[in-house]
Short mmCIF file of C-alpha atoms in Angstrom, two decimals:
data_model
loop_
_atom_site.label_atom_id
_atom_site.label_comp_id
_atom_site.label_asym_id
_atom_site.label_seq_id
_atom_site.Cartn_x
_atom_site.Cartn_y
_atom_site.Cartn_z
CA LEU A 189 73.41 -95.34 44.82
CA GLY A 190 71.31 -96.76 42.02
CA ASP A 191 68.12 -94.78 42.59
CA VAL A 192 66.38 -96.19 39.49
CA TYR A 193 67.73 -99.66 40.25
CA LYS A 194 66.23 -99.54 43.73
CA ARG A 195 62.85 -98.24 42.54
CA GLN A 196 62.50 -100.57 39.56
CA VAL A 197 64.77 -103.61 39.65
CA GLN A 198 65.18 -104.08 43.39
CA ALA A 199 61.49 -103.48 43.96
CA THR A 200 60.69 -106.22 41.42
CA LEU A 201 63.14 -108.61 43.07
CA ASN A 202 61.53 -107.85 46.43
CA LEU A 203 58.10 -108.66 45.01
CA ILE A 204 59.39 -111.92 43.57
CA ARG A 205 60.95 -113.00 46.85
CA SER A 206 57.75 -112.15 48.72
CA ALA A 207 55.63 -114.14 46.26
CA ARG A 208 57.75 -117.26 46.69
CA ILE A 209 55.86 -118.09 49.87
CA PHE A 210 53.18 -119.54 47.56
CA SER A 211 54.27 -123.06 46.66
CA ASN A 212 52.07 -123.47 43.57
CA ILE A 213 53.45 -120.57 41.50
CA THR A 214 54.13 -121.48 37.88
CA HIS A 215 54.75 -117.99 36.42
CA TYR A 216 55.54 -114.45 37.47
CA PHE A 217 53.76 -111.83 35.34
CA LEU A 218 55.06 -108.30 35.87
CA ILE A 219 52.48 -105.55 35.42
CA SER A 220 52.03 -101.99 36.66
CA GLY A 221 49.15 -100.31 38.43
CA ASP A 222 48.07 -98.89 35.05
CA CYS A 223 47.75 -102.37 33.51
CA PHE A 224 44.53 -104.34 33.21
CA PRO A 225 43.73 -107.82 31.85
CA THR A 226 41.91 -107.83 28.53
CA LYS A 227 41.23 -111.58 28.38
CA SER A 228 39.69 -114.28 30.54
CA ARG A 229 41.58 -116.33 33.12
CA SER A 230 41.39 -119.37 30.84
CA TYR A 231 43.02 -117.34 28.06
CA PHE A 232 45.86 -116.47 30.44
CA ASP A 233 46.37 -120.15 31.21
CA ALA A 234 46.59 -121.00 27.51
CA PHE A 235 48.82 -118.01 26.77
CA LEU A 236 51.38 -119.20 29.34
CA SER A 237 51.16 -122.91 28.62
CA ASP A 238 53.84 -123.37 25.96
CA GLY A 239 56.75 -123.71 28.39
CA CYS A 240 58.43 -120.46 27.39
CA ASP A 241 59.49 -117.26 29.07
CA ILE A 242 57.88 -114.21 27.47
CA ILE A 243 60.23 -111.25 27.48
CA GLU A 244 61.43 -108.84 24.81
CA THR A 245 65.21 -109.10 24.37
CA HIS A 246 67.35 -107.46 21.68
CA ASP A 247 71.11 -107.21 21.42
CA PHE A 248 71.94 -103.95 23.16
CA PHE A 249 74.66 -102.79 20.79
CA ASP A 250 73.51 -104.23 17.44
CA SER A 251 69.78 -103.48 17.57
CA ASP A 252 68.04 -100.16 16.96
CA TRP A 253 65.69 -100.56 19.94
CA ILE A 254 67.03 -97.29 21.39
CA ARG A 255 66.03 -94.71 18.78
CA THR A 256 67.28 -91.48 20.39
CA GLY A 257 69.43 -90.27 23.26
CA LEU A 258 72.14 -92.09 25.17
CA LYS A 259 72.94 -95.64 24.15
CA GLU A 260 76.28 -97.20 25.09
CA GLU A 261 76.64 -94.48 27.73
CA ARG A 262 73.92 -96.30 29.68
CA LEU A 263 76.38 -99.12 30.32
CA VAL A 264 79.98 -97.95 29.98
CA TYR A 265 79.62 -95.09 32.46
CA ARG A 266 78.33 -95.21 36.02
CA HIS A 267 75.11 -93.39 36.86
CA TRP A 268 74.56 -92.43 40.48
CA PHE A 269 71.98 -89.66 40.04
CA ASN A 270 68.38 -89.67 38.88
CA GLU A 271 68.25 -88.00 35.47
CA ARG A 272 64.76 -86.56 36.02
CA ARG A 273 65.14 -85.37 39.60
CA ARG A 274 68.80 -84.32 39.53
CA LYS A 275 69.43 -83.59 35.87
CA SER A 276 72.41 -81.24 36.40
CA MET A 277 74.22 -83.77 38.61
CA PHE A 278 73.43 -86.61 36.21
CA TYR A 279 75.00 -84.87 33.21
CA ALA A 280 77.87 -83.33 35.21
CA SER A 281 78.83 -86.80 36.40
CA LEU A 282 78.57 -88.18 32.87
CA ASP A 283 80.69 -85.38 31.40
CA LEU A 284 83.37 -85.83 34.07
CA GLN A 285 83.63 -89.55 33.39
CA ARG A 286 83.94 -88.87 29.66
CA LYS A 287 86.76 -86.36 30.24
CA LEU A 288 88.61 -88.73 32.57
CA GLY A 289 88.10 -91.69 30.27
CA TRP A 290 86.51 -93.56 33.16
CA ARG A 291 84.79 -96.24 31.09
CA ARG A 292 83.98 -99.76 32.16
CA GLU A 293 83.20 -103.01 30.39
CA PRO A 294 80.07 -105.10 31.02
CA PRO A 295 80.68 -108.49 32.67
CA LYS A 296 82.53 -110.48 30.02
CA ASP A 297 80.30 -113.55 30.10
CA LEU A 298 77.09 -111.56 29.57
CA THR A 299 75.55 -110.49 26.30
CA ILE A 300 73.77 -107.29 27.28
CA ARG A 301 70.23 -107.17 25.94
CA ILE A 302 67.44 -104.62 26.04
CA GLY A 303 63.67 -104.58 25.72
CA SER A 304 60.35 -103.73 27.32
CA GLN A 305 60.34 -103.88 31.12
CA TRP A 306 57.13 -105.96 31.12
CA TRP A 307 57.47 -109.74 31.06
CA ALA A 308 56.03 -113.12 32.10
CA LEU A 309 58.60 -115.61 33.38
CA ARG A 310 58.36 -119.23 34.45
CA ALA A 311 59.03 -119.93 38.12
CA ALA A 312 62.06 -122.07 37.26
CA THR A 313 63.62 -119.17 35.36
CA VAL A 314 63.05 -116.78 38.25
CA ASP A 315 64.63 -119.29 40.65
CA ALA A 316 67.65 -119.57 38.34
CA ILE A 317 68.05 -115.79 38.25
CA LEU A 318 67.87 -115.49 42.04
CA HIS A 319 70.48 -118.25 42.39
CA LEU A 320 72.72 -116.50 39.85
CA LEU A 321 72.50 -113.23 41.77
CA GLN A 322 73.54 -115.00 44.97
CA GLU A 323 76.61 -116.37 43.21
CA ARG A 324 77.45 -113.24 41.20
CA ARG A 325 77.36 -110.06 43.28
CA ASP A 326 79.26 -108.35 40.47
CA LEU A 327 76.08 -108.41 38.38
CA ILE A 328 74.19 -106.40 40.95
CA ARG A 329 77.09 -103.92 41.25
CA PHE A 330 77.11 -103.46 37.49
CA PHE A 331 73.38 -102.98 36.96
CA ARG A 332 73.01 -100.81 40.04
CA THR A 333 74.84 -97.99 38.24
CA THR A 334 73.55 -98.53 34.71
CA TRP A 335 70.96 -96.10 33.37
CA ILE A 336 67.35 -97.33 32.99
CA PRO A 337 68.26 -100.82 34.28
CA ASP A 338 64.66 -102.07 34.14
CA GLU A 339 65.12 -102.29 30.35
CA THR A 340 68.31 -104.37 30.55
CA PHE A 341 68.43 -106.36 33.82
CA PHE A 342 65.95 -109.20 33.28
CA GLN A 343 66.29 -108.84 29.51
CA THR A 344 69.98 -109.80 29.88
CA LEU A 345 69.73 -112.41 32.63
CA VAL A 346 66.84 -114.45 31.23
CA PRO A 347 68.76 -115.48 28.04
CA HIS A 348 71.78 -116.16 30.26
CA VAL A 349 69.89 -118.86 32.22
CA THR A 350 67.34 -120.02 29.62
CA PRO A 351 67.86 -121.73 26.23
CA ALA A 352 66.96 -119.51 23.29
CA ASP A 353 64.22 -121.86 22.08
CA HIS A 354 62.41 -121.43 25.40
CA ILE A 355 62.06 -117.65 25.07
CA ARG A 356 59.33 -115.78 23.23
CA ARG A 357 61.11 -112.52 22.53
CA GLU A 358 58.17 -110.16 22.83
CA PRO A 359 56.47 -108.34 25.68
CA PRO A 360 53.30 -110.05 26.95
CA THR A 361 51.68 -106.65 27.47
CA HIS A 362 49.94 -104.63 24.78
CA LEU A 363 51.18 -101.05 24.79
CA LEU A 364 51.44 -98.23 22.31
CA PHE A 365 53.67 -95.16 22.22
CA SER A 366 53.08 -91.76 20.66
CA ASP A 367 55.51 -90.09 18.25
CA TYR A 368 56.96 -88.35 21.31
CA GLY A 369 57.78 -91.64 23.03
CA LEU A 370 54.96 -91.36 25.58
CA PRO A 371 52.63 -94.30 26.33
CA VAL A 372 49.17 -94.07 24.82
CA VAL A 373 46.40 -94.01 27.45
CA PHE A 374 43.28 -96.12 26.80
CA HIS A 375 39.77 -94.86 27.64
CA ASN A 376 36.22 -96.21 27.79
CA ASP A 377 35.81 -96.17 24.00
CA HIS A 378 38.86 -98.43 23.46
CA GLU A 379 37.28 -101.69 24.63
CA ASP A 380 36.71 -103.16 21.15
CA PHE A 381 40.19 -102.10 20.07
CA LEU A 382 41.83 -103.83 23.05
CA ARG A 383 39.93 -107.04 22.43
CA THR A 384 41.39 -107.37 18.93
CA HIS A 385 44.88 -107.97 20.32
CA GLU A 386 46.14 -111.37 21.41
CA LYS A 387 48.14 -110.15 24.40
CA PRO A 388 46.25 -110.67 27.67
CA VAL A 389 47.22 -107.39 29.37
CA ALA A 390 47.06 -103.77 28.21
CA ARG A 391 48.83 -100.66 29.46
CA LYS A 392 47.91 -97.87 30.22
CA ILE A 393 44.24 -97.85 31.20
CA SER A 394 43.06 -94.39 32.26
CA PRO A 395 42.16 -94.13 35.97
CA ASN A 396 39.03 -92.30 34.81
CA ALA A 397 37.92 -95.14 32.50
CA SER A 398 35.78 -96.79 35.15
CA ALA A 399 33.43 -98.47 32.65
CA LEU A 400 36.36 -99.97 30.74
CA ARG A 401 38.05 -101.16 33.91
CA THR A 402 34.86 -102.82 35.14
CA GLN A 403 34.25 -104.59 31.84
CA LEU A 404 37.84 -105.81 31.56
CA LEU A 405 37.79 -107.12 35.11
CA ASN A 406 34.52 -108.95 34.46
CA THR A 407 36.08 -110.51 31.38
CA PHE A 408 39.08 -111.73 33.36
CA LEU A 409 36.83 -113.33 35.97
CA SER A 410 34.65 -115.01 33.37
CA LEU A 411 34.99 -118.64 32.37
CA ILE A 412 34.71 -117.85 28.67
CA HIS A 413 37.91 -118.27 26.64
CA ILE A 414 38.05 -114.69 25.30
#
């Protein structure tokens, strides 16, 4: 059950729990293997110093964040199969639930929100989420069978445990998408372009852009506030 949940959400929770062995953690910054810092370490410190969680969150039903494809079906029906790997089973299951009227409601005390899966959260917020999940197993059951839960899980729970004025509702990662909804890949000739943006991390950096990767890593390790 919950193949995407296990690969995305549960994997992130596992990383968080593993990282808690370090007692001096102030923030958790979620990035992928295709991400690279574009600023210095001192810039990171300043970027995270305002006492806010940085995560994109929009009202799931009232916003237009989802431009095409399934929307409320992500939540009101249960999804047991991976849409990419087992497409026929995914849509057969969805069609059967529609015919049987087998809809469900989200947990009543949650306002479901959606946004980019990349975020930077304060340690206190992460602790509050982990405590909430211990108390509310129904939340895990619900998100385990939602579709693309990495775009709704933390985006919903952070505003549930954090006051609105302590949330910067934007992703901390610079990323671009093509007209086809695919992420733009950055190459060696994009260094100047990446430096013009205020966000301290960029995605996706080409695995072949060795010169760009080296320069960005050197920038991160520098003491200059870039």
